[in-house]
Amino acid sequence: MTTSAEPGVTFDYAPAPESRSIVDIKASYGLFVDGEFVDGHGKAFKTVNPATEEVLAEIAEADDHDVDRAVKAARRAYDRVWSKMPGSERAKYLYRIARIIAERSRELAVLESIDNGKPIRESRDVDVPIVSAHFFYYAGWADKLKYAGFGEQPLGVAAQIIPWNFPLLMLAWKIAPALACGNTVVLKPAETTPLTALLFAEICQQADLPPGVVNIVTGAGGTGQALVGHSDVDKVAFTGSTEVGKAIARTVAGTTKRVTLELGGKAANIVFDDAPIDQAVEGIVNGIFFNQGHVCCAGSRLLVQESVAEDVLHRLKRRMSTLRVGDPLDKNTDIGAINSAEQLARIRELSDVGEAEGAARWSPACELPSHGYWFPPTLFTDVTQAHRIAREEIFGPVLSVLTFRTPAEAVAKANNTPYGLSAGVWTDKGSRILKMANELRAGVVWANTFNKFDPTSPFGGYKESGYGREGGRHGLEGYLR
Ligand code: NAD
């Protein structure tokens, strides 16, 4: 589907759908425990394609008993095999997994787009290549842990819980460093996006990974609670909302479990008047419309210097009018489906609050498909710092625009949030970039770019965005003693 507000700005593309014949989605899936797929004792739930509302498969919902079985399998594998194996041998498995991911990248990308709703262009060119790179990167560390500076001993069994926005990428961020350090894992994917984690389980089998080193339990919050609360877990690694992160911190308080939390964000993307405006507009678009804005580090608050605000907004609206919203499997698509009906309701609710509180809402003319969950790219002007759309994470394709006059005002506004995950700075001056990076309370600061991820680079937040780092040498710290 094309959207065009100004004639001549864009033109129609012929549909270019990626074939889904490469994926083999089973009618139902069990749990992956001790190297095998097993039936769960609990109920089952359905996972749907958010672009069509088609039911894709029935998924086992792990109960306390299933979680216990998975933790026991991880403990056995830890005690008997994985913690005793030299790092150079562990590395071979990680390299093998990385290679298989690269070999099966098209299948993984198509399945991710079907289950999540993200455009194939992103799952194919961003998610899956970084997933493979992450395993390659941590494979390299497995026999060099003594040089990392965080101790050489693994912690034991890691309970890992991930969200739905980057299902496979978050899995890689969790599993690759844990395994490299000699830990075994029980991972729970999000309930709306379990399929690529289950395909990853098959990849573990294909790589001959010793049984029990990776276990995948599917389910919702209850399964996650059982996993976090299990007495034989040594480490909890969570990525998700700040609300659930706080609940997890309460659960593990007073125990010896180690915890890392990667939570929400409300990043400022700051555009100075000396910035290359066209590049900045690309960065603004990438910052908030990449992955439908379902990005913890999304540049959801645009702070633009007053003297260029009108020009930036004009060009931004023109660029937004060229974004194609529609079929995630179409290679022309820029913005795919919202991941779930619940998330769509939340985006609608907060956008309505934005209008009710006095901000001005704008979207390009945009025809949305009749089935599935969709939201047009949207921006709000006349936003004040007190507005809920300037404070709360919307986690959708919605940008709040604020202005500033001086660098000090930009810093004050950028830091005026309970979060502290990321920020972007657009300016011609290197010295200004360094000064801003020093003053912004954000774990990641991008300069003249946005939403760039690399396995060698640590990622994580300040304040309510959590604690601990994933990626790079720093990412080893949470899995070593
Ligand atoms: P969520 O917190 O609702 O769920 C995340 C995961 O936790 C899911 O697997 C869910 O089943 C599980 N869960 C829910 N309740 C639980 C409980 N009581 N105990 C244990 N597990 C529980 O978050 P979401 O809606 O899936 O994801 C969106 C959030 O994730 C956003 O806030 C986003 O910013 C954040 N996120 C952060 C990062 C980061 O690196 N900082 C990355 C991606 C997403």
Short mmCIF file of C-alpha atoms and ligand atoms in Angstrom, two decimals:
data_model
loop_
_atom_site.label_atom_id
_atom_site.label_comp_id
_atom_site.label_asym_id
_atom_site.label_seq_id
_atom_site.Cartn_x
_atom_site.Cartn_y
_atom_site.Cartn_z
CA MET A 1 0.00 0.00 0.00
CA THR A 2 1.23 3.48 -0.71
CA THR A 3 0.45 6.66 1.07
CA SER A 4 0.82 10.02 -0.53
CA ALA A 5 -0.13 13.38 0.84
CA GLU A 6 1.63 15.48 -1.78
CA PRO A 7 1.28 14.47 -5.42
CA GLY A 8 4.60 13.65 -6.99
CA VAL A 9 6.31 12.88 -3.68
CA THR A 10 5.96 9.16 -4.09
CA PHE A 11 4.81 6.71 -6.70
CA ASP A 12 3.14 3.34 -6.64
CA TYR A 13 5.30 0.29 -6.21
CA ALA A 14 4.17 -3.07 -7.53
CA PRO A 15 3.70 -5.49 -4.61
CA ALA A 16 6.88 -7.50 -3.92
CA PRO A 17 5.83 -10.07 -1.34
CA GLU A 18 8.41 -12.45 0.11
CA SER A 19 7.20 -16.04 -0.19
CA ARG A 20 6.28 -17.68 3.09
CA SER A 21 6.73 -21.19 1.66
CA ILE A 22 10.17 -21.36 3.27
CA VAL A 23 8.67 -21.60 6.76
CA ASP A 24 6.99 -24.68 8.10
CA ILE A 25 4.68 -23.62 10.92
CA LYS A 26 3.34 -26.61 12.87
CA ALA A 27 -0.23 -26.70 14.19
CA SER A 28 1.03 -26.94 17.76
CA TYR A 29 4.26 -26.63 19.72
CA GLY A 30 5.44 -28.12 23.00
CA LEU A 31 8.23 -26.90 25.27
CA PHE A 32 11.94 -27.38 24.57
CA VAL A 33 13.39 -29.12 27.61
CA ASP A 34 16.58 -31.17 27.91
CA GLY A 35 17.18 -31.11 24.17
CA GLU A 36 13.70 -32.33 23.17
CA PHE A 37 10.27 -30.95 22.44
CA VAL A 38 7.92 -32.16 25.20
CA ASP A 39 4.26 -31.64 26.00
CA GLY A 40 3.42 -29.09 28.66
CA HIS A 41 1.20 -29.91 31.65
CA GLY A 42 -0.62 -26.61 31.49
CA LYS A 43 -3.03 -25.13 29.00
CA ALA A 44 -2.25 -23.92 25.50
CA PHE A 45 -2.57 -20.49 23.90
CA LYS A 46 -2.65 -19.25 20.32
CA THR A 47 -0.17 -17.06 18.52
CA VAL A 48 -1.59 -14.94 15.70
CA ASN A 49 -0.26 -13.10 12.68
CA PRO A 50 -0.91 -9.45 13.66
CA ALA A 51 -1.15 -8.38 10.01
CA THR A 52 -4.06 -10.73 9.27
CA GLU A 53 -5.33 -11.99 12.66
CA GLU A 54 -4.79 -15.53 11.32
CA VAL A 55 -4.09 -18.08 14.07
CA LEU A 56 -0.62 -19.44 13.37
CA ALA A 57 -0.21 -22.17 15.99
CA GLU A 58 -1.18 -23.47 19.44
CA ILE A 59 1.60 -23.01 21.98
CA ALA A 60 2.05 -24.84 25.28
CA GLU A 61 1.70 -22.66 28.37
CA ALA A 62 4.30 -23.89 30.84
CA ASP A 63 3.09 -24.25 34.44
CA ASP A 64 5.18 -24.45 37.64
CA HIS A 65 5.84 -28.15 37.07
CA ASP A 66 7.09 -27.55 33.50
CA VAL A 67 9.29 -24.67 34.63
CA ASP A 68 10.74 -26.89 37.35
CA ARG A 69 11.51 -29.59 34.79
CA ALA A 70 13.31 -27.05 32.58
CA VAL A 71 15.33 -25.60 35.47
CA LYS A 72 16.33 -29.13 36.56
CA ALA A 73 17.47 -29.93 33.00
CA ALA A 74 19.50 -26.72 32.92
CA ARG A 75 21.06 -27.53 36.31
CA ARG A 76 22.06 -31.06 35.19
CA ALA A 77 23.58 -29.73 31.97
CA TYR A 78 25.42 -27.05 33.95
CA ASP A 79 26.84 -29.45 36.55
CA ARG A 80 27.73 -32.31 34.26
CA VAL A 81 28.70 -30.74 30.94
CA TRP A 82 28.67 -27.04 30.22
CA SER A 83 30.47 -25.53 33.23
CA LYS A 84 33.19 -28.19 32.90
CA MET A 85 33.75 -27.71 29.18
CA PRO A 86 36.77 -25.57 28.19
CA GLY A 87 35.81 -22.19 26.75
CA SER A 88 37.39 -23.09 23.43
CA GLU A 89 34.93 -26.03 23.13
CA ARG A 90 31.91 -23.92 24.11
CA ALA A 91 33.00 -21.47 21.44
CA LYS A 92 32.69 -24.14 18.75
CA TYR A 93 28.99 -24.61 19.58
CA LEU A 94 28.39 -20.86 19.51
CA TYR A 95 30.15 -20.51 16.17
CA ARG A 96 28.08 -23.39 14.84
CA ILE A 97 24.85 -21.76 16.02
CA ALA A 98 25.92 -18.44 14.46
CA ARG A 99 26.61 -20.16 11.14
CA ILE A 100 23.30 -22.04 11.13
CA ILE A 101 21.45 -18.80 11.86
CA ALA A 102 23.19 -17.21 8.87
CA GLU A 103 22.37 -20.21 6.69
CA ARG A 104 18.71 -20.22 7.76
CA SER A 105 18.42 -16.43 7.83
CA ARG A 106 15.65 -16.16 5.25
CA GLU A 107 13.49 -18.69 7.08
CA LEU A 108 14.08 -16.91 10.41
CA ALA A 109 13.32 -13.50 8.90
CA VAL A 110 10.07 -14.63 7.28
CA LEU A 111 8.90 -16.36 10.46
CA GLU A 112 9.78 -13.31 12.57
CA SER A 113 7.80 -11.02 10.27
CA ILE A 114 4.79 -13.35 10.27
CA ASP A 115 4.65 -13.74 14.06
CA ASN A 116 5.67 -10.20 14.99
CA GLY A 117 4.32 -7.99 12.18
CA LYS A 118 7.65 -6.24 11.47
CA PRO A 119 8.58 -5.50 7.84
CA ILE A 120 10.65 -8.19 6.14
CA ARG A 121 13.13 -5.50 5.14
CA GLU A 122 13.94 -5.06 8.83
CA SER A 123 13.85 -8.70 9.96
CA ARG A 124 15.98 -9.65 6.93
CA ASP A 125 18.45 -6.75 7.00
CA VAL A 126 18.61 -5.80 10.67
CA ASP A 127 17.32 -8.38 13.17
CA VAL A 128 18.64 -11.66 11.79
CA PRO A 129 22.10 -10.45 10.70
CA ILE A 130 22.68 -8.91 14.15
CA VAL A 131 21.46 -12.13 15.80
CA SER A 132 24.06 -14.14 13.93
CA ALA A 133 26.73 -11.50 14.59
CA HIS A 134 25.94 -11.63 18.30
CA PHE A 135 26.63 -15.37 18.48
CA PHE A 136 29.83 -14.93 16.45
CA TYR A 137 30.95 -12.13 18.73
CA TYR A 138 30.39 -13.98 22.02
CA ALA A 139 31.85 -17.19 20.57
CA GLY A 140 35.06 -15.19 20.35
CA TRP A 141 34.95 -14.35 24.06
CA ALA A 142 34.32 -17.90 25.35
CA ASP A 143 38.02 -18.80 25.67
CA LYS A 144 39.20 -15.30 26.64
CA LEU A 145 37.08 -14.63 29.73
CA LYS A 146 40.08 -14.04 31.96
CA TYR A 147 40.86 -10.93 29.90
CA ALA A 148 37.39 -9.45 30.34
CA GLY A 149 38.04 -8.33 33.90
CA PHE A 150 34.87 -9.70 35.52
CA GLY A 151 36.01 -13.09 36.93
CA GLU A 152 36.13 -16.37 35.07
CA GLN A 153 33.43 -18.44 36.79
CA PRO A 154 29.88 -18.79 35.41
CA LEU A 155 26.94 -18.15 37.73
CA GLY A 156 24.92 -21.31 37.05
CA VAL A 157 21.37 -21.45 35.69
CA ALA A 158 20.10 -18.24 34.07
CA ALA A 159 16.36 -17.50 33.87
CA GLN A 160 15.84 -15.21 30.89
CA ILE A 161 12.62 -13.41 29.96
CA ILE A 162 12.23 -11.39 26.79
CA PRO A 163 9.63 -9.11 25.13
CA TRP A 164 7.90 -9.29 21.76
CA ASN A 165 9.42 -6.36 19.89
CA PHE A 166 12.68 -8.07 18.81
CA PRO A 167 11.96 -11.72 19.63
CA LEU A 168 15.03 -13.31 18.08
CA LEU A 169 17.39 -10.41 18.72
CA MET A 170 16.53 -10.27 22.42
CA LEU A 171 16.99 -14.05 22.57
CA ALA A 172 20.49 -13.64 21.11
CA TRP A 173 21.35 -10.81 23.51
CA LYS A 174 20.41 -13.13 26.38
CA ILE A 175 21.61 -16.56 25.30
CA ALA A 176 24.93 -15.80 23.52
CA PRO A 177 26.78 -14.16 26.47
CA ALA A 178 25.26 -16.58 29.02
CA LEU A 179 26.49 -19.62 27.10
CA ALA A 180 29.87 -18.09 26.29
CA CYS A 181 30.46 -17.64 30.03
CA GLY A 182 29.50 -21.25 30.83
CA ASN A 183 25.97 -20.75 32.15
CA THR A 184 22.97 -22.79 31.06
CA VAL A 185 19.63 -21.12 30.37
CA VAL A 186 15.88 -21.38 30.58
CA LEU A 187 14.41 -18.71 28.31
CA LYS A 188 10.82 -17.56 28.09
CA PRO A 189 9.83 -15.70 24.91
CA ALA A 190 6.88 -13.29 24.94
CA GLU A 191 3.46 -14.86 24.55
CA THR A 192 2.67 -13.06 21.28
CA THR A 193 5.95 -14.01 19.54
CA PRO A 194 7.09 -17.51 20.51
CA LEU A 195 7.75 -18.98 17.06
CA THR A 196 11.33 -17.90 16.31
CA ALA A 197 12.47 -18.98 19.80
CA LEU A 198 11.02 -22.42 19.03
CA LEU A 199 12.81 -22.44 15.68
CA PHE A 200 15.98 -21.48 17.55
CA ALA A 201 15.42 -24.60 19.69
CA GLU A 202 15.56 -26.66 16.49
CA ILE A 203 18.80 -24.87 15.60
CA CYS A 204 20.23 -25.93 18.99
CA GLN A 205 19.37 -29.53 18.06
CA GLN A 206 20.92 -29.08 14.62
CA ALA A 207 24.10 -27.72 16.26
CA ASP A 208 24.23 -30.79 18.57
CA LEU A 209 24.23 -28.49 21.59
CA PRO A 210 24.33 -30.76 24.67
CA PRO A 211 20.76 -31.34 26.00
CA GLY A 212 19.67 -28.95 28.73
CA VAL A 213 22.13 -26.16 27.92
CA VAL A 214 19.26 -24.19 26.33
CA ASN A 215 15.66 -24.74 27.39
CA ILE A 216 12.71 -22.75 26.02
CA VAL A 217 9.49 -22.49 28.05
CA THR A 218 6.57 -20.69 26.47
CA GLY A 219 3.78 -18.92 28.33
CA ALA A 220 2.71 -15.53 29.66
CA GLY A 221 3.34 -13.60 32.90
CA GLY A 222 2.53 -16.58 35.13
CA THR A 223 5.19 -18.71 33.48
CA GLY A 224 7.65 -15.82 33.83
CA GLN A 225 6.83 -15.48 37.54
CA ALA A 226 7.38 -19.21 38.10
CA LEU A 227 10.75 -18.96 36.39
CA VAL A 228 11.91 -15.88 38.29
CA GLY A 229 10.74 -17.33 41.59
CA HIS A 230 12.32 -20.78 41.10
CA SER A 231 14.70 -21.49 43.98
CA ASP A 232 17.38 -23.12 41.82
CA VAL A 233 17.90 -20.18 39.47
CA ASP A 234 21.16 -18.23 39.98
CA LYS A 235 20.59 -15.33 37.63
CA VAL A 236 17.56 -13.47 36.28
CA ALA A 237 17.93 -11.49 33.05
CA PHE A 238 14.81 -9.58 32.05
CA THR A 239 13.95 -7.31 29.14
CA GLY A 240 10.49 -5.78 29.16
CA SER A 241 8.41 -3.10 30.80
CA THR A 242 9.52 -1.11 33.82
CA GLU A 243 6.39 -2.22 35.69
CA VAL A 244 7.23 -5.94 35.36
CA GLY A 245 10.93 -5.18 35.96
CA LYS A 246 10.04 -3.64 39.33
CA ALA A 247 7.93 -6.69 40.24
CA ILE A 248 10.87 -8.96 39.37
CA ALA A 249 13.26 -6.84 41.48
CA ARG A 250 10.85 -7.26 44.42
CA THR A 251 10.65 -11.03 43.90
CA VAL A 252 14.41 -11.56 43.91
CA ALA A 253 15.16 -9.04 46.70
CA GLY A 254 16.70 -10.86 49.65
CA THR A 255 17.83 -13.85 47.58
CA THR A 256 21.32 -14.51 46.21
CA LYS A 257 20.08 -14.31 42.61
CA ARG A 258 21.88 -11.86 40.38
CA VAL A 259 19.66 -9.62 38.25
CA THR A 260 19.94 -7.49 35.14
CA LEU A 261 16.97 -5.44 33.92
CA GLU A 262 16.60 -3.86 30.48
CA LEU A 263 13.42 -1.79 30.69
CA GLY A 264 11.55 1.01 28.94
CA GLY A 265 12.62 4.33 27.50
CA LYS A 266 11.46 7.74 26.29
CA ALA A 267 14.45 8.92 24.31
CA ALA A 268 15.08 12.46 23.13
CA ASN A 269 16.28 12.89 19.56
CA ILE A 270 17.84 16.37 19.62
CA VAL A 271 18.24 18.38 16.41
CA PHE A 272 20.39 21.53 16.50
CA ASP A 273 20.12 24.30 13.94
CA ASP A 274 23.52 23.44 12.40
CA ALA A 275 22.53 19.81 11.73
CA PRO A 276 22.32 18.46 8.18
CA ILE A 277 18.54 18.67 8.12
CA ASP A 278 17.79 16.02 5.49
CA GLN A 279 19.95 13.46 7.29
CA ALA A 280 18.38 14.45 10.59
CA VAL A 281 14.91 13.89 9.11
CA GLU A 282 15.99 10.37 8.05
CA GLY A 283 17.27 9.83 11.59
CA ILE A 284 14.02 11.07 13.12
CA VAL A 285 12.04 8.70 10.88
CA ASN A 286 14.35 5.79 11.66
CA GLY A 287 14.27 6.72 15.34
CA ILE A 288 10.52 6.50 15.77
CA PHE A 289 9.06 4.50 12.86
CA PHE A 290 11.62 1.66 12.76
CA ASN A 291 9.84 -1.51 13.97
CA GLN A 292 6.53 0.43 14.25
CA GLY A 293 8.08 2.36 17.14
CA HIS A 294 8.07 -0.85 19.23
CA VAL A 295 11.60 -0.03 20.30
CA CYS A 296 12.70 0.55 23.90
CA CYS A 297 15.31 3.08 22.72
CA ALA A 298 13.00 4.73 20.11
CA GLY A 299 13.52 8.46 19.59
CA SER A 300 9.96 9.14 20.69
CA ARG A 301 10.58 12.76 21.74
CA LEU A 302 11.90 15.04 19.03
CA LEU A 303 13.62 18.09 20.52
CA VAL A 304 14.24 20.55 17.71
CA GLN A 305 15.94 23.93 17.96
CA GLU A 306 13.32 26.63 17.57
CA SER A 307 15.07 28.43 14.68
CA VAL A 308 14.82 25.34 12.42
CA ALA A 309 11.64 23.80 13.82
CA GLU A 310 9.39 24.91 10.99
CA ASP A 311 11.77 23.67 8.31
CA VAL A 312 12.35 20.33 10.06
CA LEU A 313 8.63 19.76 10.54
CA HIS A 314 7.88 20.60 6.94
CA ARG A 315 10.47 18.14 5.65
CA LEU A 316 9.51 15.53 8.22
CA LYS A 317 5.85 15.61 7.19
CA ARG A 318 6.83 15.31 3.55
CA ARG A 319 9.04 12.31 4.36
CA MET A 320 6.33 10.69 6.50
CA SER A 321 3.97 10.97 3.55
CA THR A 322 6.21 8.59 1.61
CA LEU A 323 6.22 5.83 4.24
CA ARG A 324 4.50 2.66 3.11
CA VAL A 325 2.32 0.99 5.72
CA GLY A 326 1.10 -2.53 5.04
CA ASP A 327 1.93 -6.18 4.46
CA PRO A 328 5.04 -6.99 6.55
CA LEU A 329 6.13 -9.57 3.97
CA ASP A 330 6.14 -7.00 1.15
CA LYS A 331 9.73 -5.87 0.54
CA ASN A 332 8.51 -2.30 -0.10
CA THR A 333 6.90 -1.97 3.31
CA ASP A 334 8.34 0.57 5.75
CA ILE A 335 5.87 0.18 8.61
CA GLY A 336 4.29 -3.18 9.40
CA ALA A 337 1.56 -4.28 11.79
CA ILE A 338 1.22 -3.41 15.48
CA ASN A 339 2.12 -6.57 17.36
CA SER A 340 -1.15 -7.19 19.21
CA ALA A 341 -4.67 -5.89 19.78
CA GLU A 342 -3.63 -4.93 23.35
CA GLN A 343 -0.69 -2.86 22.12
CA LEU A 344 -2.87 -1.18 19.49
CA ALA A 345 -5.41 -0.25 22.17
CA ARG A 346 -2.64 1.27 24.29
CA ILE A 347 -1.28 3.33 21.39
CA ARG A 348 -4.79 4.58 20.56
CA GLU A 349 -5.52 5.43 24.17
CA LEU A 350 -2.34 7.45 24.72
CA SER A 351 -2.74 9.23 21.37
CA ASP A 352 -6.29 10.20 22.34
CA VAL A 353 -4.96 11.49 25.66
CA GLY A 354 -2.42 13.57 23.70
CA GLU A 355 -5.23 15.28 21.82
CA ALA A 356 -7.39 15.69 24.92
CA GLU A 357 -4.47 17.36 26.72
CA GLY A 358 -4.14 19.90 23.92
CA ALA A 359 -1.42 18.62 21.57
CA ALA A 360 -2.01 18.78 17.81
CA ARG A 361 -2.06 15.44 16.01
CA TRP A 362 -0.97 14.85 12.42
CA SER A 363 -0.71 11.76 10.22
CA PRO A 364 -0.23 11.53 6.45
CA ALA A 365 -3.11 10.31 4.32
CA CYS A 366 -2.81 6.61 4.87
CA GLU A 367 -5.04 3.73 3.87
CA LEU A 368 -4.79 0.93 6.41
CA PRO A 369 -5.63 -2.75 5.71
CA SER A 370 -9.06 -3.84 6.91
CA HIS A 371 -7.80 -6.84 8.90
CA GLY A 372 -5.03 -6.94 11.44
CA TYR A 373 -3.67 -4.32 13.83
CA TRP A 374 -2.51 -1.05 12.27
CA PHE A 375 -1.66 2.47 13.30
CA PRO A 376 -0.53 5.25 10.95
CA PRO A 377 2.73 7.12 11.47
CA THR A 378 1.74 10.01 13.71
CA LEU A 379 3.28 13.14 15.11
CA PHE A 380 2.16 15.53 17.80
CA THR A 381 3.11 19.21 17.94
CA ASP A 382 2.27 21.74 20.68
CA VAL A 383 3.50 19.18 23.18
CA THR A 384 4.59 20.34 26.63
CA GLN A 385 6.78 18.44 29.06
CA ALA A 386 3.77 17.85 31.29
CA HIS A 387 1.80 15.98 28.63
CA ARG A 388 1.51 12.24 29.12
CA ILE A 389 2.66 11.69 25.51
CA ALA A 390 5.92 13.44 26.45
CA ARG A 391 6.42 11.35 29.58
CA GLU A 392 5.05 7.84 29.02
CA GLU A 393 6.34 5.21 26.68
CA ILE A 394 3.78 4.83 23.87
CA PHE A 395 5.72 2.00 22.18
CA GLY A 396 4.19 2.74 18.81
CA PRO A 397 4.73 4.92 15.70
CA VAL A 398 3.94 8.16 17.54
CA LEU A 399 6.35 11.08 17.82
CA SER A 400 6.03 13.96 20.29
CA VAL A 401 7.68 17.18 19.09
CA LEU A 402 9.05 19.78 21.51
CA THR A 403 11.35 22.75 20.84
CA PHE A 404 14.32 24.34 22.63
CA ARG A 405 16.47 27.47 22.26
CA THR A 406 19.80 26.67 23.96
CA PRO A 407 21.89 23.53 24.50
CA ALA A 408 21.24 23.79 28.25
CA GLU A 409 17.50 23.79 27.66
CA ALA A 410 17.85 20.76 25.37
CA VAL A 411 19.73 18.83 28.06
CA ALA A 412 17.25 19.80 30.76
CA LYS A 413 14.29 18.71 28.64
CA ALA A 414 15.97 15.53 27.42
CA ASN A 415 16.80 14.46 30.98
CA ASN A 416 13.34 15.34 32.28
CA THR A 417 12.07 11.77 32.19
CA PRO A 418 12.07 8.86 34.60
CA TYR A 419 13.87 6.83 31.92
CA GLY A 420 17.46 6.99 30.69
CA LEU A 421 18.04 4.47 27.93
CA SER A 422 19.11 6.38 24.82
CA ALA A 423 19.35 9.75 23.10
CA GLY A 424 20.31 11.19 19.72
CA VAL A 425 22.21 14.39 18.92
CA TRP A 426 22.25 15.99 15.46
CA THR A 427 24.79 18.76 14.96
CA ASP A 428 27.75 19.70 12.80
CA LYS A 429 30.01 20.32 15.83
CA GLY A 430 32.06 17.50 17.32
CA SER A 431 32.63 19.43 20.53
CA ARG A 432 28.90 19.86 21.01
CA ILE A 433 28.36 16.14 20.51
CA LEU A 434 30.90 15.34 23.25
CA LYS A 435 29.44 17.90 25.64
CA MET A 436 25.90 16.67 25.09
CA ALA A 437 26.94 13.03 25.46
CA ASN A 438 28.49 13.93 28.82
CA GLU A 439 25.40 15.68 30.08
CA LEU A 440 22.65 13.39 28.81
CA ARG A 441 21.60 10.78 31.37
CA ALA A 442 21.21 8.00 28.82
CA GLY A 443 23.02 4.69 28.47
CA VAL A 444 23.43 5.09 24.71
CA VAL A 445 23.93 8.40 22.87
CA TRP A 446 23.91 8.31 19.08
CA ALA A 447 25.54 11.19 17.20
CA ASN A 448 24.19 12.05 13.73
CA THR A 449 22.58 8.61 13.54
CA PHE A 450 19.99 6.66 15.51
CA ASN A 451 18.98 3.07 16.34
CA LYS A 452 22.31 1.54 15.37
CA PHE A 453 23.16 -1.75 17.09
CA ASP A 454 26.37 -3.70 17.12
CA PRO A 455 27.34 -6.75 19.19
CA THR A 456 30.57 -5.08 20.32
CA SER A 457 28.77 -2.09 21.80
CA PRO A 458 27.23 -2.18 25.29
CA PHE A 459 23.54 -1.28 25.64
CA GLY A 460 21.53 -0.51 28.76
CA GLY A 461 19.92 2.19 30.82
CA TYR A 462 19.99 4.56 33.75
CA LYS A 463 17.16 5.26 36.19
CA GLU A 464 13.89 3.44 35.37
CA SER A 465 15.39 2.02 32.18
CA GLY A 466 17.05 -0.65 34.32
CA TYR A 467 20.54 -1.80 35.25
CA GLY A 468 23.22 -3.97 33.71
CA ARG A 469 24.57 -3.90 30.18
CA GLU A 470 24.09 -6.22 27.23
CA GLY A 471 26.52 -6.41 24.33
CA GLY A 472 30.25 -5.90 24.16
CA ARG A 473 32.73 -6.84 26.88
CA HIS A 474 30.35 -5.25 29.41
CA GLY A 475 27.71 -7.82 28.51
CA LEU A 476 29.85 -10.56 30.07
CA GLU A 477 29.71 -8.97 33.51
CA GLY A 478 26.16 -10.11 34.23
CA TYR A 479 27.11 -13.77 33.68
CA LEU A 480 30.45 -14.08 35.50
CA ARG A 481 31.70 -14.10 39.06
P1 NAD B 1 6.24 -6.90 29.46
O1 NAD B 1 7.01 -6.46 30.64
O2 NAD B 1 4.77 -6.90 29.55
O3 NAD B 1 6.64 -8.41 29.10
C1 NAD B 1 7.98 -8.79 28.89
C2 NAD B 1 8.10 -10.26 29.22
O4 NAD B 1 7.85 -10.47 30.61
C3 NAD B 1 7.13 -11.16 28.48
O5 NAD B 1 7.79 -12.36 28.14
C4 NAD B 1 6.06 -11.43 29.53
O6 NAD B 1 5.38 -12.64 29.35
C5 NAD B 1 6.88 -11.47 30.79
N1 NAD B 1 6.16 -11.17 32.03
C6 NAD B 1 5.00 -10.47 32.17
N2 NAD B 1 4.69 -10.38 33.48
C7 NAD B 1 5.66 -11.05 34.17
C8 NAD B 1 5.92 -11.28 35.56
N3 NAD B 1 5.11 -10.82 36.51
N4 NAD B 1 7.02 -11.98 35.91
C9 NAD B 1 7.88 -12.43 34.96
N5 NAD B 1 7.69 -12.23 33.64
C10 NAD B 1 6.61 -11.54 33.24
O7 NAD B 1 6.80 -6.05 28.27
P2 NAD B 1 6.37 -6.15 26.74
O8 NAD B 1 5.10 -5.42 26.58
O9 NAD B 1 6.48 -7.54 26.25
O10 NAD B 1 7.58 -5.36 26.05
C11 NAD B 1 7.60 -4.02 25.93
C12 NAD B 1 8.53 -3.40 26.97
O11 NAD B 1 9.85 -3.93 26.84
C13 NAD B 1 8.68 -1.93 26.73
O12 NAD B 1 8.54 -1.23 27.92
C14 NAD B 1 10.10 -1.80 26.19
O13 NAD B 1 10.67 -0.56 26.39
C15 NAD B 1 10.80 -2.89 26.87
N6 NAD B 1 12.03 -3.27 26.15
C16 NAD B 1 13.24 -2.92 26.68
C17 NAD B 1 14.42 -3.23 26.02
C18 NAD B 1 15.75 -2.85 26.59
O14 NAD B 1 16.75 -3.40 26.16
N7 NAD B 1 15.82 -1.94 27.53
C19 NAD B 1 14.37 -3.92 24.82
C20 NAD B 1 13.13 -4.27 24.29
C21 NAD B 1 11.95 -3.94 25.00
#
